[in-house]
Coordinates of C-alpha atoms in Angstrom, one line a residue:
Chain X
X151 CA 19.4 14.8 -0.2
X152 CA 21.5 12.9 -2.3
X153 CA 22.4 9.1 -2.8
X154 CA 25.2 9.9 -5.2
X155 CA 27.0 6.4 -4.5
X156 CA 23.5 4.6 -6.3
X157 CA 24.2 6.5 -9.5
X158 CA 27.8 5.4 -9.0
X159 CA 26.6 2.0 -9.5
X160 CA 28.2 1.0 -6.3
X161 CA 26.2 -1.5 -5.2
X162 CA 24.9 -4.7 -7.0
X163 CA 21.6 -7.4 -6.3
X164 CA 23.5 -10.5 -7.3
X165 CA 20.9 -13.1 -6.6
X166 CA 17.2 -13.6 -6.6
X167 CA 14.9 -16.3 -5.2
X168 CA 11.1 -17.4 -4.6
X169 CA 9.0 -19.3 -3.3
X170 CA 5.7 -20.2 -6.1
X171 CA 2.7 -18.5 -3.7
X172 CA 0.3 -20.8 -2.1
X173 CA -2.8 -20.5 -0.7
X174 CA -3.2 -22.1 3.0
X175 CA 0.1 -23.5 2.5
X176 CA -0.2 -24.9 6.2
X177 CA 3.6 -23.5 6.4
X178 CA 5.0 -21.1 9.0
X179 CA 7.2 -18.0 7.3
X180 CA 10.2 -19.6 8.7
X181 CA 9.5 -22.7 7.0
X182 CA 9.0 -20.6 4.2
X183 CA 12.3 -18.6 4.7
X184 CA 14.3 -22.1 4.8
X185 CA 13.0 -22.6 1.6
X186 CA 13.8 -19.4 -0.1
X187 CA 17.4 -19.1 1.6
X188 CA 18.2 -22.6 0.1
X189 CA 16.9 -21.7 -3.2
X190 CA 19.4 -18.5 -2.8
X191 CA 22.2 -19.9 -1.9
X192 CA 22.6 -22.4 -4.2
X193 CA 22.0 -20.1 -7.0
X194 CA 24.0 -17.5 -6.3
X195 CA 26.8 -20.2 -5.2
X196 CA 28.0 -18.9 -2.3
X197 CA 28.6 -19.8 1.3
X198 CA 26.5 -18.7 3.7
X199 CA 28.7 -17.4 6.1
X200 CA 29.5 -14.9 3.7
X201 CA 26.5 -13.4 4.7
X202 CA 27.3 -10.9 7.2
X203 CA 23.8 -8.4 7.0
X204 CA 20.0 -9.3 7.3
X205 CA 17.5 -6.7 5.9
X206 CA 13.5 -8.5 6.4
X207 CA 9.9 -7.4 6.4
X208 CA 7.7 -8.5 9.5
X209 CA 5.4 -11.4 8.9
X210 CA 1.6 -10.9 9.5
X211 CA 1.7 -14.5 10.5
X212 CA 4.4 -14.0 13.4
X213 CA 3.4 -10.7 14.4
X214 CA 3.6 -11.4 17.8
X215 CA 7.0 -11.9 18.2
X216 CA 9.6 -8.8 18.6
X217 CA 12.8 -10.5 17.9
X218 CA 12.0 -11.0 14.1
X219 CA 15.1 -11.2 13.0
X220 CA 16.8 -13.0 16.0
X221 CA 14.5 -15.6 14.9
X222 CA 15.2 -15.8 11.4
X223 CA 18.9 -15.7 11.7
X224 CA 18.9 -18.7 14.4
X225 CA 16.5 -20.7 11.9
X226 CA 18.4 -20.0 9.0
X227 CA 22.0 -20.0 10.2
X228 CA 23.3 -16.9 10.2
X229 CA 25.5 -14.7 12.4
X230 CA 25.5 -11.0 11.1
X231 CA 26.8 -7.9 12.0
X232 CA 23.8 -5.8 11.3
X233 CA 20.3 -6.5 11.1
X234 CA 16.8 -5.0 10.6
X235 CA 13.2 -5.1 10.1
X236 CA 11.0 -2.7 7.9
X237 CA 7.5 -2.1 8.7
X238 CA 6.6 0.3 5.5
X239 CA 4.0 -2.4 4.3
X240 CA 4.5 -2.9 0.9
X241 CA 6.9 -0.5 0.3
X242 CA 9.5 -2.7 2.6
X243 CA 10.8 -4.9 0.0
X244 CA 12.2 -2.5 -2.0
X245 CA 12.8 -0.2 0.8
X246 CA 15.3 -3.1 2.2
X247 CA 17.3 -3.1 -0.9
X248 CA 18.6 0.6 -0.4
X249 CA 18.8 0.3 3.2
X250 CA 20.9 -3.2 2.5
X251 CA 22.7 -1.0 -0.3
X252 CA 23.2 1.9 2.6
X253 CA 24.7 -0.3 5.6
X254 CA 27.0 -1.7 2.5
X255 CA 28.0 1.5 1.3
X256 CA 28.8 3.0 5.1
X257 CA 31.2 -0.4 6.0
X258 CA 28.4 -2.3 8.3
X259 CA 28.4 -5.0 6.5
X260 CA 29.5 -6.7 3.0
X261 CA 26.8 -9.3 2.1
X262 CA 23.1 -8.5 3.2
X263 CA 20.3 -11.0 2.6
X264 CA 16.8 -9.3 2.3
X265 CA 14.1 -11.6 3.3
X266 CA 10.8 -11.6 3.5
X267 CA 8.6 -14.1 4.1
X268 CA 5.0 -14.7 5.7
X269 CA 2.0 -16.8 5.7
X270 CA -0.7 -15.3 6.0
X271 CA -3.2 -17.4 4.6
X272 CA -2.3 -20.0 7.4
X273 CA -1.9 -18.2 10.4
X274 CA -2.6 -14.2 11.1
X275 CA -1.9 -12.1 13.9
X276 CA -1.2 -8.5 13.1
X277 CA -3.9 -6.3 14.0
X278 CA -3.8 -2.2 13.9
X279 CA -3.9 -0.2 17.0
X280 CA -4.4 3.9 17.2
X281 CA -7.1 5.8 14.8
X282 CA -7.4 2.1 12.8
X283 CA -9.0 0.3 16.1
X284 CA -10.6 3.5 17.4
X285 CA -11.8 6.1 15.1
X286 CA -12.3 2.9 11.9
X287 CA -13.3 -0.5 13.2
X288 CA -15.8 0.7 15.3
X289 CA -17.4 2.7 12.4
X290 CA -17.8 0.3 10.1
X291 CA -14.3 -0.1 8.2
X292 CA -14.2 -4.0 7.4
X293 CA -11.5 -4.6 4.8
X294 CA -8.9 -3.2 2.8
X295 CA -10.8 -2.3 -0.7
X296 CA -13.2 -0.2 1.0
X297 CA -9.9 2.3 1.3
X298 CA -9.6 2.1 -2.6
X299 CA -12.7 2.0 -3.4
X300 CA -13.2 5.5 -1.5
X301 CA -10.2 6.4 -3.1
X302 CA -11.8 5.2 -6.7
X303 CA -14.9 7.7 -5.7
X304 CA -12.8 11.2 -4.9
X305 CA -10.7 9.7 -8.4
X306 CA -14.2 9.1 -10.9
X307 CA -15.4 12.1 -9.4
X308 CA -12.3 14.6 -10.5
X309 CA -11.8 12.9 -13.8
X310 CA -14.9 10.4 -14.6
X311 CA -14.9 6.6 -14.3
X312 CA -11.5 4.6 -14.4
X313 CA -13.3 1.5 -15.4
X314 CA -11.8 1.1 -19.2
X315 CA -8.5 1.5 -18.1
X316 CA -8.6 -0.6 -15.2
X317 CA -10.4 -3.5 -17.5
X318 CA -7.7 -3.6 -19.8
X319 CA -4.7 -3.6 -16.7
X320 CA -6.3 -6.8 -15.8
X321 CA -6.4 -8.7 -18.8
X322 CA -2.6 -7.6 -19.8
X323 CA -1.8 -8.7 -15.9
X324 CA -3.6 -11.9 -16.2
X325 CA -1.7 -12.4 -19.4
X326 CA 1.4 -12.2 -17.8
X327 CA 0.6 -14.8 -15.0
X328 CA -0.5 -17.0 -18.1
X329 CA 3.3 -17.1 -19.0
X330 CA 4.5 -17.0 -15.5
X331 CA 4.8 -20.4 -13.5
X332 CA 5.9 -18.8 -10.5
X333 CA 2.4 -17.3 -10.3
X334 CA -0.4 -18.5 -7.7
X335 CA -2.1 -21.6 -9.9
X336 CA -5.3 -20.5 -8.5
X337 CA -5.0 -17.4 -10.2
X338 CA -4.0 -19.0 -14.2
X339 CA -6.9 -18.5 -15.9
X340 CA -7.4 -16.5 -18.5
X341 CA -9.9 -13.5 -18.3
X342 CA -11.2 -10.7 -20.5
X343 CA -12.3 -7.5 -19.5
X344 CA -16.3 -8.4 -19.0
X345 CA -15.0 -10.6 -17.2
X346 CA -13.4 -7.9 -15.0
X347 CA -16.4 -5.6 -15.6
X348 CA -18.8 -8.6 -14.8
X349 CA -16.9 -9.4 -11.5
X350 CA -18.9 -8.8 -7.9
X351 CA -18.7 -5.5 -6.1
X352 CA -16.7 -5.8 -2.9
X353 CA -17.0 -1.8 -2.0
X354 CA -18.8 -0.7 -5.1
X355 CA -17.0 0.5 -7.3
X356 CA -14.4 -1.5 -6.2
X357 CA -14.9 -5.0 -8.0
X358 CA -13.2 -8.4 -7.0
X359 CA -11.2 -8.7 -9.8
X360 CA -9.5 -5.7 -8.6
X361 CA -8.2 -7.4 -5.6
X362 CA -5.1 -8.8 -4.2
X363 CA -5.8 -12.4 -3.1
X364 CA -3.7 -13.3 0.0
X365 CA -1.5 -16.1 0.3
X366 CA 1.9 -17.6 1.5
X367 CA 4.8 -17.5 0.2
X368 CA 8.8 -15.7 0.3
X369 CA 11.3 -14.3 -1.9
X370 CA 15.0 -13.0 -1.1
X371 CA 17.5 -10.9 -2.5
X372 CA 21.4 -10.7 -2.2
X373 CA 22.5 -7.4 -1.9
X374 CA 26.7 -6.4 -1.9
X375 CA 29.0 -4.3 -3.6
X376 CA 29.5 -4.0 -6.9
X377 CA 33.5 -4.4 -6.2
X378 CA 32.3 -8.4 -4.6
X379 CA 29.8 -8.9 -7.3
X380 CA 32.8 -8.6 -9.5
X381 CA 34.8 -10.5 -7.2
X382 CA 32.3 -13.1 -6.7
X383 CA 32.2 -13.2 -11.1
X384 CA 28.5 -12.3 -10.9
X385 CA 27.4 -13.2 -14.5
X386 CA 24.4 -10.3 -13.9
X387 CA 24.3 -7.7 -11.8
X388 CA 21.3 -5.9 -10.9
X389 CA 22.3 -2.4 -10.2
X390 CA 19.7 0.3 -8.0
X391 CA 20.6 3.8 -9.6
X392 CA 18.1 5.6 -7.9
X393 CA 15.6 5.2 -4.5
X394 CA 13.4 7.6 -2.9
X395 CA 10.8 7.0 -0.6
X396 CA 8.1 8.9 1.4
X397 CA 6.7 7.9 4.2
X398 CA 3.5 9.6 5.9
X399 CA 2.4 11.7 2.7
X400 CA 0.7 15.1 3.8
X401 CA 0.1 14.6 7.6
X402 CA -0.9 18.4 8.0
X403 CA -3.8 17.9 5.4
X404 CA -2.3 20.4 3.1
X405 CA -3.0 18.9 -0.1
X406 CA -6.7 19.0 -1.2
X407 CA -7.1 16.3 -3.1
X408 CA -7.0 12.8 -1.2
X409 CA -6.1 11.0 -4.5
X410 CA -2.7 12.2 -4.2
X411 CA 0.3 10.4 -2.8
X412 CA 4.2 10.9 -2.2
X413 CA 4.3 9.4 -5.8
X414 CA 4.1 12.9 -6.8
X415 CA 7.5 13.3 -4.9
X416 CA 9.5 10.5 -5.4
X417 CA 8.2 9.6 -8.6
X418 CA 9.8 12.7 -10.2
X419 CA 12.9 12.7 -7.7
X420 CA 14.0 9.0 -8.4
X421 CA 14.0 9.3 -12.2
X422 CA 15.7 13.2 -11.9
X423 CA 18.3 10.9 -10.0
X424 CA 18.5 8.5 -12.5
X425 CA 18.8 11.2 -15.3
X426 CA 15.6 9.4 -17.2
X427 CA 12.5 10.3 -18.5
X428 CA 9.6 8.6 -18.0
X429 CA 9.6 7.7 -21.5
X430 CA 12.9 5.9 -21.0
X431 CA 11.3 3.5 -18.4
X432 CA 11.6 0.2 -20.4
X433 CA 9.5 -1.8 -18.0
X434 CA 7.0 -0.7 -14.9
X435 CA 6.6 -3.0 -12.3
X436 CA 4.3 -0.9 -10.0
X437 CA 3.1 -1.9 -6.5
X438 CA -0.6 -3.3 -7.3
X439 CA -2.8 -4.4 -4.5
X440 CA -5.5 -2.6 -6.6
X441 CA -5.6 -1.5 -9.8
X442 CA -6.6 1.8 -8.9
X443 CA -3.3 2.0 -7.5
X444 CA -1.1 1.7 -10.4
X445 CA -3.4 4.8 -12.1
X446 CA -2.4 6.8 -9.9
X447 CA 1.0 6.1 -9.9
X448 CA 0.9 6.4 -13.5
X449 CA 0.0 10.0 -13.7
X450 CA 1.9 10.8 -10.1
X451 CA 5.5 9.5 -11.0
X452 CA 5.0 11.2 -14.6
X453 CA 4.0 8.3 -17.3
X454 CA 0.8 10.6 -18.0
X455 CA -1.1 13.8 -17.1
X456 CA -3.5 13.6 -14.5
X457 CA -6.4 12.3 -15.1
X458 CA -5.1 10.9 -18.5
X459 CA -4.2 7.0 -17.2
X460 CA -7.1 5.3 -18.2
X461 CA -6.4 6.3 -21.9
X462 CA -3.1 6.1 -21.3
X463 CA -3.2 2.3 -20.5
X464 CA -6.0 1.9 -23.5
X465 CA -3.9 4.2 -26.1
X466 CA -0.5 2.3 -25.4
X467 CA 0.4 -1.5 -25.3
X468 CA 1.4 -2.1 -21.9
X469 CA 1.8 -5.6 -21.9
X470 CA 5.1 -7.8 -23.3
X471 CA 6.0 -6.3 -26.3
X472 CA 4.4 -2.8 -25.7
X473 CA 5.6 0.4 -25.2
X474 CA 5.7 0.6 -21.5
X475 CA 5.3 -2.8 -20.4
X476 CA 3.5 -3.4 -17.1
X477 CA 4.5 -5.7 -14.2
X478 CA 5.5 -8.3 -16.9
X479 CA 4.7 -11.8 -14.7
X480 CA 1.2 -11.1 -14.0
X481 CA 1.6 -8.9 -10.6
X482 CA 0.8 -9.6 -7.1
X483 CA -3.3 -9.2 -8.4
X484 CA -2.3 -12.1 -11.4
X485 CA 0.4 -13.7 -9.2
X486 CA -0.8 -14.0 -5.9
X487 CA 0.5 -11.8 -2.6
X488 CA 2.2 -13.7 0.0
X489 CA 1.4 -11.4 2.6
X490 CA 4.7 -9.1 3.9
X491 CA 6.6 -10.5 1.0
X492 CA 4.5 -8.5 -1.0
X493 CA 6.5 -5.8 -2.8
X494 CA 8.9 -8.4 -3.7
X495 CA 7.0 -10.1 -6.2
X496 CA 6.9 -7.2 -8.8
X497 CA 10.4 -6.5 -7.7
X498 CA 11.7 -10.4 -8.7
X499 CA 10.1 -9.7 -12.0
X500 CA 12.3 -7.1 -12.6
X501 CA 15.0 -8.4 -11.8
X502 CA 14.5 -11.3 -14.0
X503 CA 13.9 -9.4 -16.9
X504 CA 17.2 -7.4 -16.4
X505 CA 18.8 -10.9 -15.9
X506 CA 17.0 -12.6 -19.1
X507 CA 15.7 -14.8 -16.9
X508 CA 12.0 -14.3 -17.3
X509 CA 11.6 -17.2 -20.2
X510 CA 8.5 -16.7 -22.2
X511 CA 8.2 -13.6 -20.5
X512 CA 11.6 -12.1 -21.4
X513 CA 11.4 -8.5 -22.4
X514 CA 13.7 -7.7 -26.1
X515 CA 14.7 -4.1 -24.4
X516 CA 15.5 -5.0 -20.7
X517 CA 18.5 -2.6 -19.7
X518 CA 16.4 -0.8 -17.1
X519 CA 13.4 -1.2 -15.0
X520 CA 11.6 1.1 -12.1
X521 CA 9.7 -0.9 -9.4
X522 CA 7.7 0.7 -6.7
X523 CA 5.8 0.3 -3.3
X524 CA 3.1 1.0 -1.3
X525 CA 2.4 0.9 2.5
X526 CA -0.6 1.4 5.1
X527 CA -3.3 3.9 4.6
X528 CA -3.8 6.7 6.8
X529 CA -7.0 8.1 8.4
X530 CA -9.5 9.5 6.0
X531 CA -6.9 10.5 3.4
X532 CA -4.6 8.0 1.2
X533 CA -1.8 5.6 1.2
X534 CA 1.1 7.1 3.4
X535 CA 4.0 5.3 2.0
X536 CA 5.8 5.2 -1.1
X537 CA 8.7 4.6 -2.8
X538 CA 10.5 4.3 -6.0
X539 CA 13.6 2.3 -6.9
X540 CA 15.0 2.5 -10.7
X541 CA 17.2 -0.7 -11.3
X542 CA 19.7 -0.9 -14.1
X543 CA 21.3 -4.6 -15.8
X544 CA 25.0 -4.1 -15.0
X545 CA 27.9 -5.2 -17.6
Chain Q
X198 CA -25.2 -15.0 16.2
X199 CA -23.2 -12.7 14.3
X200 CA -20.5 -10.5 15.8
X201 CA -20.7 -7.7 17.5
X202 CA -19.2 -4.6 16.9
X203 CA -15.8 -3.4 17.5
X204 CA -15.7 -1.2 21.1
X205 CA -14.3 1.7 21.3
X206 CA -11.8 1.7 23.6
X207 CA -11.1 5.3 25.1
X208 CA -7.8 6.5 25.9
X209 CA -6.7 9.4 28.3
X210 CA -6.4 11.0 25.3
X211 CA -9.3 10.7 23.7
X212 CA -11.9 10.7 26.4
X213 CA -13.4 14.1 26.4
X214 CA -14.4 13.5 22.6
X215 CA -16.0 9.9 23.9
X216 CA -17.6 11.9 26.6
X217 CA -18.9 14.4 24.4
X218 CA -20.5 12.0 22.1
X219 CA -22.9 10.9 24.9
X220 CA -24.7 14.4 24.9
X221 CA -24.2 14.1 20.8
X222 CA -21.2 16.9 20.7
X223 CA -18.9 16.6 18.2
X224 CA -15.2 17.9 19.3
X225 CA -12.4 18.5 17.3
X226 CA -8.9 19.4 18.7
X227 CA -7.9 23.2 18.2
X228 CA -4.5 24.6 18.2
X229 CA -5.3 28.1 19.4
X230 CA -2.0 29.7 17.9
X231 CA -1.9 28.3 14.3
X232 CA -5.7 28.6 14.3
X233 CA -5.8 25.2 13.1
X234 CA -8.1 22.0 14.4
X235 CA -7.5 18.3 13.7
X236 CA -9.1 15.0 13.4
X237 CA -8.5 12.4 14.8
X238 CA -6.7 13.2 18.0
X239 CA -3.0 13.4 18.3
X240 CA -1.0 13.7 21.0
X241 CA 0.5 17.3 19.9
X242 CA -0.9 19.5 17.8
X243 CA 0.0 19.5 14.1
X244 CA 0.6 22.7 13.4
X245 CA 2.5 24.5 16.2
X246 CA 4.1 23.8 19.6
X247 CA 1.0 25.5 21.1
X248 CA -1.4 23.3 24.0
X249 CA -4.8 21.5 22.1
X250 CA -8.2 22.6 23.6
X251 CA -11.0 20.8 22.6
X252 CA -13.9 23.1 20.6
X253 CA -17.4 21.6 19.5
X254 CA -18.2 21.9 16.0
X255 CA -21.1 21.9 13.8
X256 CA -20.0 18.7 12.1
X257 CA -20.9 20.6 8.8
X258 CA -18.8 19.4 5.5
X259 CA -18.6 18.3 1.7
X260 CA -18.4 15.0 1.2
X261 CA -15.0 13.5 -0.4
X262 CA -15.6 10.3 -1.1
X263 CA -18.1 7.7 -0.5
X264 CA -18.6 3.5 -1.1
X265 CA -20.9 1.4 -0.9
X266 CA -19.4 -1.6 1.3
X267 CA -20.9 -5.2 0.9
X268 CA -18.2 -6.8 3.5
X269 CA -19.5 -6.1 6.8
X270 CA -17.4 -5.3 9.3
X271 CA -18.4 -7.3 12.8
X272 CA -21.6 -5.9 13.8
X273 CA -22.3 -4.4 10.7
X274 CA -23.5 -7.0 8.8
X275 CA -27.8 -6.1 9.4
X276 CA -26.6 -2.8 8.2
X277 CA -25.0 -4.3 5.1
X278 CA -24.8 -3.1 2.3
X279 CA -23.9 0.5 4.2
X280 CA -22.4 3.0 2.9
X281 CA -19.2 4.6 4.0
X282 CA -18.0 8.4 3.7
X283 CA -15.0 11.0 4.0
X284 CA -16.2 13.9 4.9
X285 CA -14.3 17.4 4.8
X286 CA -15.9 19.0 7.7
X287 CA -16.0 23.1 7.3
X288 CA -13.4 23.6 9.8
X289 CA -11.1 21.6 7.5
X290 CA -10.4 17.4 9.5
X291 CA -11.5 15.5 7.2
X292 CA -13.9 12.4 9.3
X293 CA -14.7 9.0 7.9
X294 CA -17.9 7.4 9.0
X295 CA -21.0 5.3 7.5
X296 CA -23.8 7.4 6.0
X297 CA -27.2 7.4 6.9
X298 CA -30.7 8.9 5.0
X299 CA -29.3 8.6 1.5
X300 CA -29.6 6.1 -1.2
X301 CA -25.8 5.6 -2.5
X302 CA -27.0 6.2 -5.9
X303 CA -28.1 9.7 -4.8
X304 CA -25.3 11.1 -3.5
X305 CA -22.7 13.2 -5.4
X306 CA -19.1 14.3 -4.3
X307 CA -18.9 17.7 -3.5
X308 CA -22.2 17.8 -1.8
X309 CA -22.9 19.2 1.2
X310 CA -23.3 16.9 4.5
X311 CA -23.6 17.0 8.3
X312 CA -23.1 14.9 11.3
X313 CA -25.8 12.9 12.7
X314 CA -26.2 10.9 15.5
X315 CA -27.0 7.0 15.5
X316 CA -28.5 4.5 17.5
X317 CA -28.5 0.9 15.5
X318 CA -25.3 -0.1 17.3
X319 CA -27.1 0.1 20.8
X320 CA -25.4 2.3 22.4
X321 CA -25.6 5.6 20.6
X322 CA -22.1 6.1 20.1
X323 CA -22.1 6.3 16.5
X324 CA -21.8 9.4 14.2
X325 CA -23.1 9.7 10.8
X326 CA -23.1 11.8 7.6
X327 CA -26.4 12.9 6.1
X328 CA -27.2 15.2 3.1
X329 CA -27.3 18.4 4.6
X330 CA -30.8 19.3 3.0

């Protein structure tokens, strides 16, 4: 497998937008999409008939209709030449920008908006069918930190409790969302780690300050060539280098150790790709629904040994400033998580930090960036998708 | 009145395990020619081109990983806090399921467990880990 035409720097993200996350926003996603297109457009300067591709996540709040994108191109405008949806959880986001990069690359289309936008603090109506509704729901599964926490158990069990490491993630998180504006208001507080540590079991040991909180909200990327970034006199091209994904780690139950994930693939692929070491990461923006999450991926993609994250995160500064700074504007657990639109809130981050957009927030070394995600979890094992994307601040 | 629990809503597919539950079997599906058995059912077997029989098992295992879950699920919430398991079984599915005679505090991973069978959700269809001893 190779993806040679990413290393070329072939293809550019030439805008960014958001929408500040809100809880009960009383919005629909295509409200929310309006908004985030707008913002778009008018940063990035260009016409909206220039857009010819559409690349979006589904939205839990909509989830009942199949013509997603039908719907979002009618609302928003457009007539495009290709289309589609991604339903990788939150590993869609970035997984749109190399499959926006791909139809680009193969002649599909020129200029693909990737959207995502949902509201699922407002409305919600996706539900999981198969082993989820049979062989969970019945049997007690309630809500999503139950999964980490189990996964937190097999973890503490292997290598002793995460707790110091994952007390000091949330304090350098929550210090980020302190200097972020686009970050959930709700969530602006500061907080030390006893406060963490204090915080009420949900699925012991799974606490609540470990925790996504859902909300609404959208963000959207512009995705071309590197040829029409030119062209269009991009001031700051974002380029993807390198991308892998897995999806459906381990289905044959051949690894014996449910704490590992396709991390331990694409982690190592995406920065061979890239020709970097972990150690020339110069910010981490790692999918973070829980902070168990980002240990893992930590030791999986190559930052650390296993077992070693916890000290990892204690002996190093990740925070602005640090040596490996970590998801920089506070993270979807600091920021907020607008549903679908998930993975795209550690992935704007980036991007604005390779920009020098990120205000009190901006990075001094900001030339590259890896971002990753994270979707579903499978039966009795762990997450079963994720991906990798290493982006690079053009000339 | 709180909610009740979630049904289980059988399939073609999955009905001889359903059925089995009511005499308290536990059935995994078994690919006869890569020797192999899997949990929960699939369509086609994992492991080989080879047609699934179903073979009852002991429901013998070590347990993986376990949590003690405060957020009841619907019908759960008498039960709650209860606490919820993976379970390797011996013939290698892993199952998840709530655990029953043990005090969370107690148990350790790696331990050995076994299937049970419950009847606080009325209507018996419920399988548990205990501590095998």
């Amino acid at each position: 497998m190779t993806m040679q035409w990413l290393q070329d720097r072939e293809i550019a993200i030439v805008a960014c937008a958001d929408t500040k996350p809100v809880k009960r926003s009383g919005k629909t996603a295509l409200e929310l999409a309006g908004e985030v297109t707008d913002t778009l457009l008018r940063s990035a300067g260009i016409e909206r008939d220039r857009i010819d591709g559409l690349a979006a996540t589904p939205a839990n709040s909509e989830a009942y209709n199949p013509f997603w994108t039908s719907m979002l191109a009618d609302a928003l405008g457009l007539s495009v030449g290709w289309s589609q949806v991604t339903d990788i959880g939150g590993a869609s986001i970035i997984g749109n920008i190399l499959r926006a990069g791909a139809a680009v690359h193969a002649g599909l289309c020129e200029m693909v908006l990737c959207i995502a936008a949902d509201a699922p603090s407002t409305q919600f109506f996706a539900k999981q069918s198969g082993f989820r509704a049979e062989f969970c729901d019945p049997f007690g599964y309630s809500v999503l930190p139950l999964s980490f926490a189990l996964l937190t158990s097999a973890y503490a069990a292997r290598y002793g409790s995460p707790d110091r490491g994952l007390a000091r993630l949330a304090v350098t998180q929550r210090n980020g969302a302190l200097l972020n504006d686009r970050a959930c208001d709700y969530l602006r507080v500061p907080l030390t780690e006893e406060d963490y540590l204090a915080s009420r079991m949900i699925s012991h040991p799974l606490r609540l300050l470990d925790c996504v909180m859902r909300c609404d909200g959208a963000n959207a990327f512009l995705v071309t060539s590197s040829r029409m970034a030119r062209e269009m006199g991009c001031a700051a091209p974002v380029h993807p280098i390198a991308y892998r994904e897995c999806i459906n780690f381990d289905p044959k139950n051949a690894v014996d150790d449910i704490t590992l994930t396709g991390f331990t693939q694409a982690g190592p692929a995406a920065l061979r790709d890239a020709g970097l070491a972990p150690a020339d990461i110069q910010s981490f923006h790692p999918y973070d629904d829980f902070y168990i999450a980002i240990l893992l991926q930590l030791e999986q993609i190559g930052f650390c040994r296993r077992g070693q994250a916890s000290d990892f995160i204690r002996e190093h500064n990740v925070g602005i400033g640090g040596d490996l700074p970590i998801n920089t504007g506070g993270g979807q657990i600091s920021a907020g998580q607008p549903g679908l639109a998930n993975g795209g809130v550690n992935l704007i981050e980036a991007v604005r930090q390779l920009r020098g957009e990120a205000g009190p927030r901006q990075l001094a070394e900001a030339s590259n960036a890896m971002v990753t995600g994270i979707g579903v979890i499978q039966y009795a094992r762990n997450w079963g998708c994720s991906n990798v994307i290493i982006l690079e601040r053009g000339a | 009145m709180s909610e009740s629990r979630t049904p289980i809503v059988e399939t073609d597919l999955t009905r001889p395990f359903w059925q089995a539950t009511k005499q308290r079997r536990f059935l995994l599906q078994y690919d006869p020619k890569a020797d192999r058995y899997q949990f929960y059912p699939r369509p086609i077997s994992l492991y080989s081109t080879a047609p699934l029989v179903w073979r009852e098992v002991k429901g013998e295992g070590t347990l993986i990983a376990h949590t003690l879950c405060h957020t009841p699920a619907p019908g759960f919430a008498a039960l709650t806090p209860y606490i919820l398991a993976i379970v390797q079984l011996a013939e290698g599915p892993r199952v998840f399921a709530r655990v029953a005679d043990a005090k969370y505090e107690e148990l350790k991973v790696g331990q050995k467990m076994r299937i049970v069978w419950g009847d606080e959700l009325g209507d018996g269809r419920e399988y548990l880990f205990a501590p095998a001893n």
